[in-house]
Amino acid sequence: MDIIVQKYGGSSLAEDAKLCAVAHRIAETRRNGTGLVVVVSAMGNTTSRLLAHAGRLNATPEHRELDMLLAAGEQKSASLLSLALHDLGIEAVALTGAQAGVRTCNAHLNARIRSVDPTRMRSEVAAGRVVVVAGFQGAGPTGDITTLGRGGSDTTAVAIAAAVGASRCEIYSDVDGVYTADPRVVPEASRLRMLSLTEMKTLAHHGSGVLNERAVDYAIEHGVTIHARRAHGDGGQTIVRTEQGTGGRTRIAGIATHGELLRIDFTELADRAALSELLDEYDSFAPELALGGRGLYLLPTDQLADVPGLCAAIEARCGDGVRVHGTVASVSAVGRQAGRDPSTLAFAQQLLQAQDITVHHAFATEHAVTCLVAEEMRATAAQTFHTGFRIADTGVADVA
Ligand code: ASP
Ligand code: MG
């Protein structure tokens, strides 16, 4: 039987009415004869509330115990959605990540999926049931519950799509796809019809919140095509897949921005080992999400457990070669091989300088050029890039 995987994010399930609307959509697809595995996130801001609750009882909670707590958010969604489907006369079964066959490493709060055994899911689908899987979780080597890091249920969906051999992986959120920039910041941004996984990974790395970076990594590794869609109301979609064809000219596909980045500069004099150790210690979720150029770390402060504590520890332990700045914003122009040609970086800086925006630092990586600007210039800088790189004119964007 043809199987599709659908993932619904927390905001798409935030209230009963939304959850019921999702159930209706699933029921309709199921009645057309399609086999379905549905992956769900915790409703609304449940995960943050659970974390805060733990924090009120213990300032330094054990990660293993936190995983036990956080996983409950997704389990609640899975159970309620399954019950709502039953109410519509649709057979469905809710499974925890472990029951669905998701196995991970042992890194509590930040585990990586090692394998997915599709046996149970396949037999449930063959028996005519919609399988509703709690996202963001799995079982570690000892069988203990693990979670995958914030936003991790996208990764669950992609991993399950690969394991069951799904014909498509649809990721539903409250936007109808990936835009050339965040439309709340750049009103003239347009939806991209198609995007390569590599470009998506780079956009996600530089702050685009539509798809989780690790999920995109997993999709690259396993060749999974993602359809990003809106859960409620109509709209188009963005298809994100392995690059088709080779060569082609350099292009800028979109603009990503990131705010509240703690900037740490270091030279050869720095004690790099001590610095990495500290970053591991204070980074609560996903250390590899740090941005950086040469001699520079940019840490998303929303991922850090204790920013003042980290700053003080760096000053005390990392030697003279390290300097901690305040927070900055980054603005990146992302596209296939965008960072290869040095003139692109120079052009990016000129665009901002022409608008009297001070560029604190600029660097290129393979598929992006990035400028650091003051926090309050973030939106203006994004708009300047969007216009200056003529993104709407490249023929890449396809306005819905
Ligand atoms: N509920 C988790 C979070 O809020 C996982 C997810 O939404 O993907 O991070
Ligand atoms: Mg969530």
XYZ file of N, CA, C and O in Angstrom, residues 84-209:
504
model
N -9.757 11.479 18.332
C -10.577 12.313 17.447
C -10.844 11.582 16.131
O -11.931 11.681 15.566
N -9.871 10.813 15.654
C -10.067 10.030 14.424
C -11.105 8.929 14.649
O -11.978 8.704 13.808
N -11.011 8.255 15.788
C -12.016 7.224 16.105
C -13.411 7.815 16.064
O -14.354 7.212 15.565
N -13.514 9.028 16.602
C -14.819 9.679 16.648
C -15.373 9.934 15.242
O -16.574 10.049 15.061
N -14.477 10.022 14.260
C -14.905 10.219 12.871
C -15.080 8.879 12.146
O -15.269 8.834 10.926
N -14.940 7.797 12.905
C -15.098 6.473 12.296
C -13.870 5.961 11.574
O -13.948 5.063 10.743
N -12.716 6.552 11.888
C -11.464 6.134 11.247
C -10.664 5.281 12.239
O -10.476 5.672 13.397
N -10.189 4.155 11.805
C -9.355 3.324 12.683
C -7.973 3.954 12.795
O -7.361 4.322 11.791
N -7.498 4.072 14.014
C -6.191 4.705 14.235
C -5.563 4.128 15.490
O -6.265 3.633 16.380
N -4.239 4.168 15.537
C -3.535 3.699 16.723
C -2.413 4.686 17.055
O -1.639 5.074 16.185
N -2.375 5.129 18.317
C -1.322 6.056 18.738
C -0.130 5.251 19.264
O -0.312 4.277 19.996
N 1.074 5.663 18.878
C 2.285 4.981 19.344
C 3.284 6.002 19.899
O 3.401 7.113 19.370
N 4.004 5.619 20.937
C 5.141 6.436 21.377
C 6.249 6.265 20.329
O 6.173 5.364 19.472
N 7.267 7.088 20.416
C 8.396 6.939 19.505
C 8.997 5.539 19.614
O 9.287 4.887 18.608
N 9.163 5.076 20.839
C 9.762 3.753 21.053
C 8.892 2.655 20.440
O 9.399 1.753 19.767
N 7.579 2.729 20.647
C 6.680 1.720 20.067
C 6.707 1.754 18.541
O 6.521 0.732 17.886
N 6.971 2.946 17.997
C 7.017 3.073 16.539
C 8.347 2.570 15.982
O 8.524 2.505 14.760
N 9.301 2.249 16.864
C 10.580 1.686 16.406
C 11.699 2.692 16.270
O 12.721 2.406 15.658
N 11.521 3.884 16.866
C 12.569 4.914 16.759
C 13.642 4.672 17.826
O 13.361 4.739 19.030
N 14.841 4.371 17.385
C 15.968 4.127 18.301
C 16.961 5.280 18.176
O 17.268 5.725 17.076
N 17.473 5.718 19.311
C 18.380 6.877 19.296
C 19.670 6.576 20.067
O 19.783 5.541 20.721
N 20.593 7.526 20.027
C 21.759 7.459 20.899
C 21.310 7.851 22.303
O 20.132 8.110 22.541
N 22.255 7.934 23.203
C 21.909 8.119 24.608
C 21.914 9.571 25.071
O 21.766 9.837 26.258
N 22.112 10.522 24.156
C 22.265 11.923 24.566
C 20.903 12.515 24.927
O 20.197 13.048 24.062
N 20.549 12.434 26.185
C 19.254 12.946 26.624
C 19.115 14.430 26.277
O 20.080 15.172 26.330
N 17.931 14.831 25.880
C 17.551 16.181 25.440
C 18.068 16.532 24.051
O 17.661 17.533 23.475
N 18.982 15.749 23.528
C 19.610 16.127 22.265
C 20.000 14.877 21.490
O 21.064 14.812 20.882
N 19.143 13.868 21.534
C 19.512 12.570 20.965
C 19.378 12.582 19.447
O 18.595 13.343 18.881
N 20.153 11.748 18.806
C 20.059 11.575 17.359
C 19.435 10.232 17.043
O 19.702 9.242 17.741
N 18.655 10.202 16.002
C 18.039 8.939 15.594
C 19.106 8.043 14.981
O 19.854 8.463 14.105
N 19.206 6.819 15.511
C 20.150 5.843 14.967
C 19.476 4.951 13.930
O 20.078 4.594 12.929
N 18.247 4.541 14.221
C 17.541 3.663 13.283
C 16.042 3.732 13.559
O 15.621 4.139 14.640
N 15.285 3.342 12.561
C 13.837 3.228 12.738
C 13.430 1.861 12.199
O 13.681 1.548 11.033
N 12.846 1.044 13.061
C 12.354 -0.268 12.633
C 10.881 -0.095 12.221
O 10.030 0.166 13.064
N 10.596 -0.237 10.934
C 9.236 0.096 10.456
C 8.216 -1.032 10.626
O 7.057 -0.864 10.243
N 8.620 -2.167 11.226
C 7.746 -3.355 11.235
C 6.351 -3.074 11.799
O 5.340 -3.361 11.169
N 6.319 -2.508 13.002
C 5.025 -2.267 13.655
C 4.165 -1.286 12.850
O 2.987 -1.519 12.615
N 4.790 -0.198 12.408
C 4.036 0.809 11.647
C 3.481 0.201 10.367
O 2.316 0.405 10.027
N 4.312 -0.591 9.687
C 3.853 -1.196 8.427
C 2.678 -2.135 8.670
O 1.711 -2.138 7.908
N 2.752 -2.932 9.744
C 1.661 -3.893 9.928
C 0.375 -3.179 10.360
O -0.712 -3.579 9.966
N 0.496 -2.100 11.107
C -0.708 -1.332 11.477
C -1.350 -0.720 10.225
O -2.574 -0.736 10.071
N -0.503 -0.156 9.357
C -1.036 0.454 8.130
C -1.691 -0.623 7.259
O -2.794 -0.427 6.726
N -1.041 -1.790 7.182
C -1.597 -2.883 6.363
C -2.948 -3.336 6.911
O -3.828 -3.760 6.157
N -3.119 -3.207 8.229
C -4.398 -3.594 8.848
C -5.449 -2.488 8.705
O -6.547 -2.599 9.253
N -5.084 -1.405 8.033
C -6.071 -0.366 7.736
C -6.119 0.760 8.755
O -7.018 1.589 8.727
N -5.153 0.786 9.668
C -5.180 1.829 10.685
C -4.271 3.018 10.336
O -3.195 2.820 9.769
N -4.708 4.197 10.704
C -3.837 5.365 10.646
C -2.911 5.262 11.861
O -3.377 5.072 12.986
N -1.606 5.362 11.638
C -0.662 5.291 12.746
C -0.325 6.712 13.180
O 0.115 7.525 12.358
N -0.558 7.037 14.441
C -0.259 8.377 14.935
C 0.926 8.268 15.896
O 0.830 7.649 16.958
N 2.054 8.828 15.484
C 3.287 8.658 16.248
C 3.630 9.940 17.005
O 3.580 11.039 16.441
N 3.977 9.795 18.267
C 4.475 10.920 19.052
C 5.862 11.294 18.529
O 6.788 10.488 18.582
N 5.995 12.504 17.997
C 7.276 12.940 17.448
C 8.269 13.295 18.542
O 7.972 13.205 19.734
N 9.518 13.646 18.124
C 10.480 14.287 19.039
C 11.057 13.319 20.072
O 11.725 13.724 20.992
N 10.802 12.015 19.920
C 11.246 11.082 20.957
C 11.605 9.725 20.390
O 11.204 9.361 19.297
N 12.367 8.989 21.175
C 12.707 7.622 20.804
C 13.143 6.880 22.046
O 12.936 7.346 23.172
N 13.738 5.711 21.823
C 14.302 4.950 22.931
C 15.806 4.878 22.737
O 16.288 4.578 21.637
N 16.541 5.192 23.796
C 17.998 5.108 23.762
C 18.456 3.657 23.883
O 17.618 2.749 23.967
N 19.774 3.440 23.921
C 20.321 2.073 23.949
C 19.806 1.230 25.118
O 19.673 0.018 24.982
N 19.485 1.858 26.246
C 19.006 1.081 27.390
C 17.482 0.990 27.422
O 16.904 0.428 28.349
N 16.827 1.584 26.448
C 15.367 1.574 26.431
C 14.754 2.799 27.078
O 13.544 2.998 27.022
N 15.581 3.627 27.708
C 15.054 4.847 28.324
C 14.567 5.823 27.248
O 15.106 5.861 26.142
N 13.571 6.631 27.626
C 13.040 7.628 26.687
C 14.067 8.729 26.465
O 14.661 9.250 27.417
N 14.242 9.087 25.191
C 15.113 10.214 24.841
C 14.294 11.208 24.020
O 13.289 10.839 23.429
N 14.740 12.471 23.983
C 14.121 13.432 23.055
C 15.202 14.006 22.141
O 16.401 13.910 22.427
N 14.747 14.619 21.038
C 15.640 14.895 19.908
C 16.116 16.340 19.804
O 16.708 16.710 18.801
N 15.849 17.175 20.813
C 16.200 18.591 20.699
C 15.003 19.368 20.173
O 14.163 18.820 19.467
N 14.931 20.670 20.533
C 13.759 21.481 20.177
C 13.477 21.393 18.671
O 14.388 21.415 17.852
N 12.228 21.304 18.347
C 11.828 21.207 16.936
C 12.067 19.830 16.336
O 11.979 19.643 15.120
N 12.340 18.838 17.197
C 12.797 17.528 16.718
C 11.747 16.663 16.045
O 12.087 15.644 15.438
N 10.472 17.045 16.113
C 9.503 16.136 15.485
C 9.549 16.188 13.956
O 9.134 15.235 13.304
N 10.089 17.251 13.380
C 10.347 17.226 11.930
C 11.278 16.059 11.599
O 11.092 15.369 10.597
N 12.285 15.868 12.433
C 13.251 14.799 12.183
C 12.583 13.436 12.284
O 12.849 12.538 11.486
N 11.691 13.288 13.284
C 10.939 12.036 13.392
C 10.211 11.751 12.082
O 10.245 10.623 11.567
N 9.541 12.766 11.532
C 8.752 12.574 10.312
C 9.636 12.134 9.145
O 9.308 11.189 8.428
N 10.759 12.814 8.983
C 11.641 12.486 7.861
C 12.221 11.076 8.043
O 12.264 10.278 7.096
N 12.610 10.743 9.261
C 13.201 9.425 9.523
C 12.176 8.315 9.283
O 12.492 7.267 8.715
N 10.940 8.563 9.696
C 9.895 7.553 9.490
C 9.571 7.431 7.997
O 9.391 6.329 7.477
N 9.535 8.565 7.303
C 9.275 8.514 5.854
C 10.326 7.651 5.156
O 9.999 6.827 4.294
N 11.589 7.828 5.553
C 12.657 7.023 4.948
C 12.477 5.548 5.306
O 12.590 4.673 4.451
N 12.140 5.269 6.566
C 12.084 3.878 7.032
C 10.908 3.108 6.432
O 11.043 1.932 6.091
N 9.753 3.738 6.302
C 8.597 3.003 5.761
C 8.548 3.086 4.231
O 7.672 2.500 3.609
N 9.482 3.815 3.641
C 9.481 3.960 2.186
C 8.273 4.753 1.708
O 7.637 4.399 0.712
N 7.969 5.838 2.424
C 6.793 6.648 2.088
C 6.953 7.292 0.714
O 8.064 7.629 0.307
N 5.839 7.485 0.025
C 5.916 8.133 -1.282
C 6.079 9.643 -1.121
O 6.529 10.318 -2.019
N 5.672 10.170 0.037
C 5.957 11.580 0.310
C 5.943 11.863 1.807
O 5.343 11.144 2.584
N 6.627 12.954 2.146
C 6.687 13.389 3.542
C 6.162 14.822 3.571
O 6.786 15.735 3.030
N 4.974 15.008 4.152
C 4.352 16.331 4.181
C 4.496 16.914 5.579
O 4.130 16.280 6.566
N 5.054 18.116 5.651
C 5.241 18.752 6.955
C 4.321 19.970 7.035
O 4.470 20.932 6.274
N 3.337 19.888 7.925
C 2.324 20.928 8.043
C 2.648 21.867 9.201
O 2.973 21.415 10.305
N 2.532 23.172 8.923
C 2.740 24.165 9.981
C 1.739 25.280 9.743
O 0.761 25.086 9.037
N 1.987 26.463 10.311
C 1.017 27.530 10.042
C 1.411 28.430 8.867
O 0.767 29.449 8.632
N 2.439 28.050 8.121
C 2.737 28.761 6.864
C 2.677 27.775 5.701
O 2.878 26.576 5.882
N 2.382 28.308 4.503
C 2.145 27.405 3.375
C 3.405 27.078 2.590
O 3.355 26.769 1.412
N 4.551 27.167 3.241
C 5.771 26.776 2.562
C 6.943 27.619 3.025
O 6.894 28.264 4.070
N 7.996 27.591 2.225
C 9.217 28.327 2.546
C 9.221 29.584 1.684
O 8.999 29.523 0.482
N 9.459 30.717 2.333
C 9.434 31.996 1.630
C 10.852 32.509 1.375
O 11.810 32.075 2.002
N 10.947 33.461 0.450
C 12.257 34.037 0.126
C 12.834 34.805 1.314
O 14.028 35.087 1.343
N 11.980 35.157 2.271
C 12.407 35.746 3.544
C 11.210 35.592 4.466
O 10.122 35.239 4.011
N 11.393 35.850 5.746
C 10.261 35.786 6.668
C 9.281 36.919 6.308
O 9.626 38.098 6.429
N 8.062 36.587 5.868
C 7.120 37.627 5.416
C 6.739 38.622 6.517
O 6.313 39.731 6.212
N 6.934 38.252 7.778
C 6.651 39.215 8.843
C 7.704 40.311 8.865
O 7.484 41.424 9.332
N 8.896 39.993 8.350
C 9.996 40.950 8.329
C 10.097 41.628 6.963
O 10.356 42.825 6.865
N 9.913 40.858 5.907
C 10.015 41.371 4.541
C 8.672 41.113 3.847
O 8.424 40.028 3.322
N 7.780 42.125 3.861
C 6.424 41.900 3.356
C 6.384 41.450 1.890
O 5.467 40.739 1.501
N 7.356 41.848 1.078
C 7.280 41.448 -0.337
C 7.886 40.070 -0.590
O 8.018 39.639 -1.728
N 8.213 39.354 0.462
C 8.738 37.993 0.286
C 7.698 37.114 -0.396
O 6.504 37.306 -0.218
N 8.169 36.167 -1.191
C 7.222 35.290 -1.895
C 7.561 33.828 -1.624
O 8.691 33.491 -1.272
N 6.568 33.000 -1.810
C 6.768 31.581 -1.527
C 7.602 30.940 -2.630
O 7.423 31.215 -3.807
N 8.531 30.082 -2.220
C 9.328 29.344 -3.182
C 8.572 28.081 -3.572
O 8.067 27.373 -2.715
N 8.508 27.821 -4.839
C 7.799 26.631 -5.316
C 8.669 25.400 -5.060
O 8.199 24.342 -4.689
N 9.948 25.579 -5.272
C 10.893 24.464 -5.202
C 12.189 24.969 -4.581
O 12.561 26.099 -4.799
N 12.831 24.094 -3.835
C 14.071 24.496 -3.177
C 14.905 23.226 -3.008
O 14.349 22.148 -2.777
N 16.229 23.342 -3.102
C 17.034 22.145 -2.868
C 17.192 21.935 -1.362
O 17.130 22.878 -0.569
N 17.402 20.699 -0.972
C 17.605 20.388 0.451
C 18.818 21.128 1.003
O 18.815 21.587 2.153
N 19.847 21.274 0.180
C 21.050 21.975 0.637
C 20.750 23.442 0.935
O 21.187 23.990 1.945
N 19.985 24.066 0.050
C 19.613 25.457 0.308
C 18.736 25.545 1.558
O 18.880 26.450 2.375
N 17.823 24.583 1.710
C 16.951 24.577 2.895
C 17.768 24.414 4.162
O 17.518 25.083 5.171
N 18.738 23.517 4.125
C 19.592 23.313 5.301
C 20.302 24.624 5.659
O 20.371 25.018 6.823
N 20.805 25.313 4.638
C 21.540 26.553 4.884
C 20.601 27.638 5.418
O 20.946 28.360 6.358
N 19.405 27.734 4.845
C 18.425 28.700 5.369
C 18.112 28.391 6.836
O 18.070 29.289 7.684
N 17.887 27.118 7.129
C 17.555 26.730 8.504
C 18.721 27.046 9.440
O 18.532 27.570 10.547
N 19.924 26.766 8.985
C 21.102 27.014 9.815
C 21.234 28.497 10.161
O 21.646 28.861 11.260
N 20.842 29.340 9.221
C 20.992 30.783 9.429
C 19.737 31.448 9.974
O 19.619 32.661 9.930
N 18.797 30.643 10.444
C 17.710 31.235 11.217
C 16.306 31.081 10.671
O 15.352 31.488 11.338
N 16.149 30.509 9.477
C 14.778 30.309 8.990
C 14.122 29.209 9.810
O 14.668 28.132 9.975
N 12.927 29.496 10.346
C 12.321 28.560 11.296
C 11.377 27.539 10.677
O 10.745 26.785 11.398
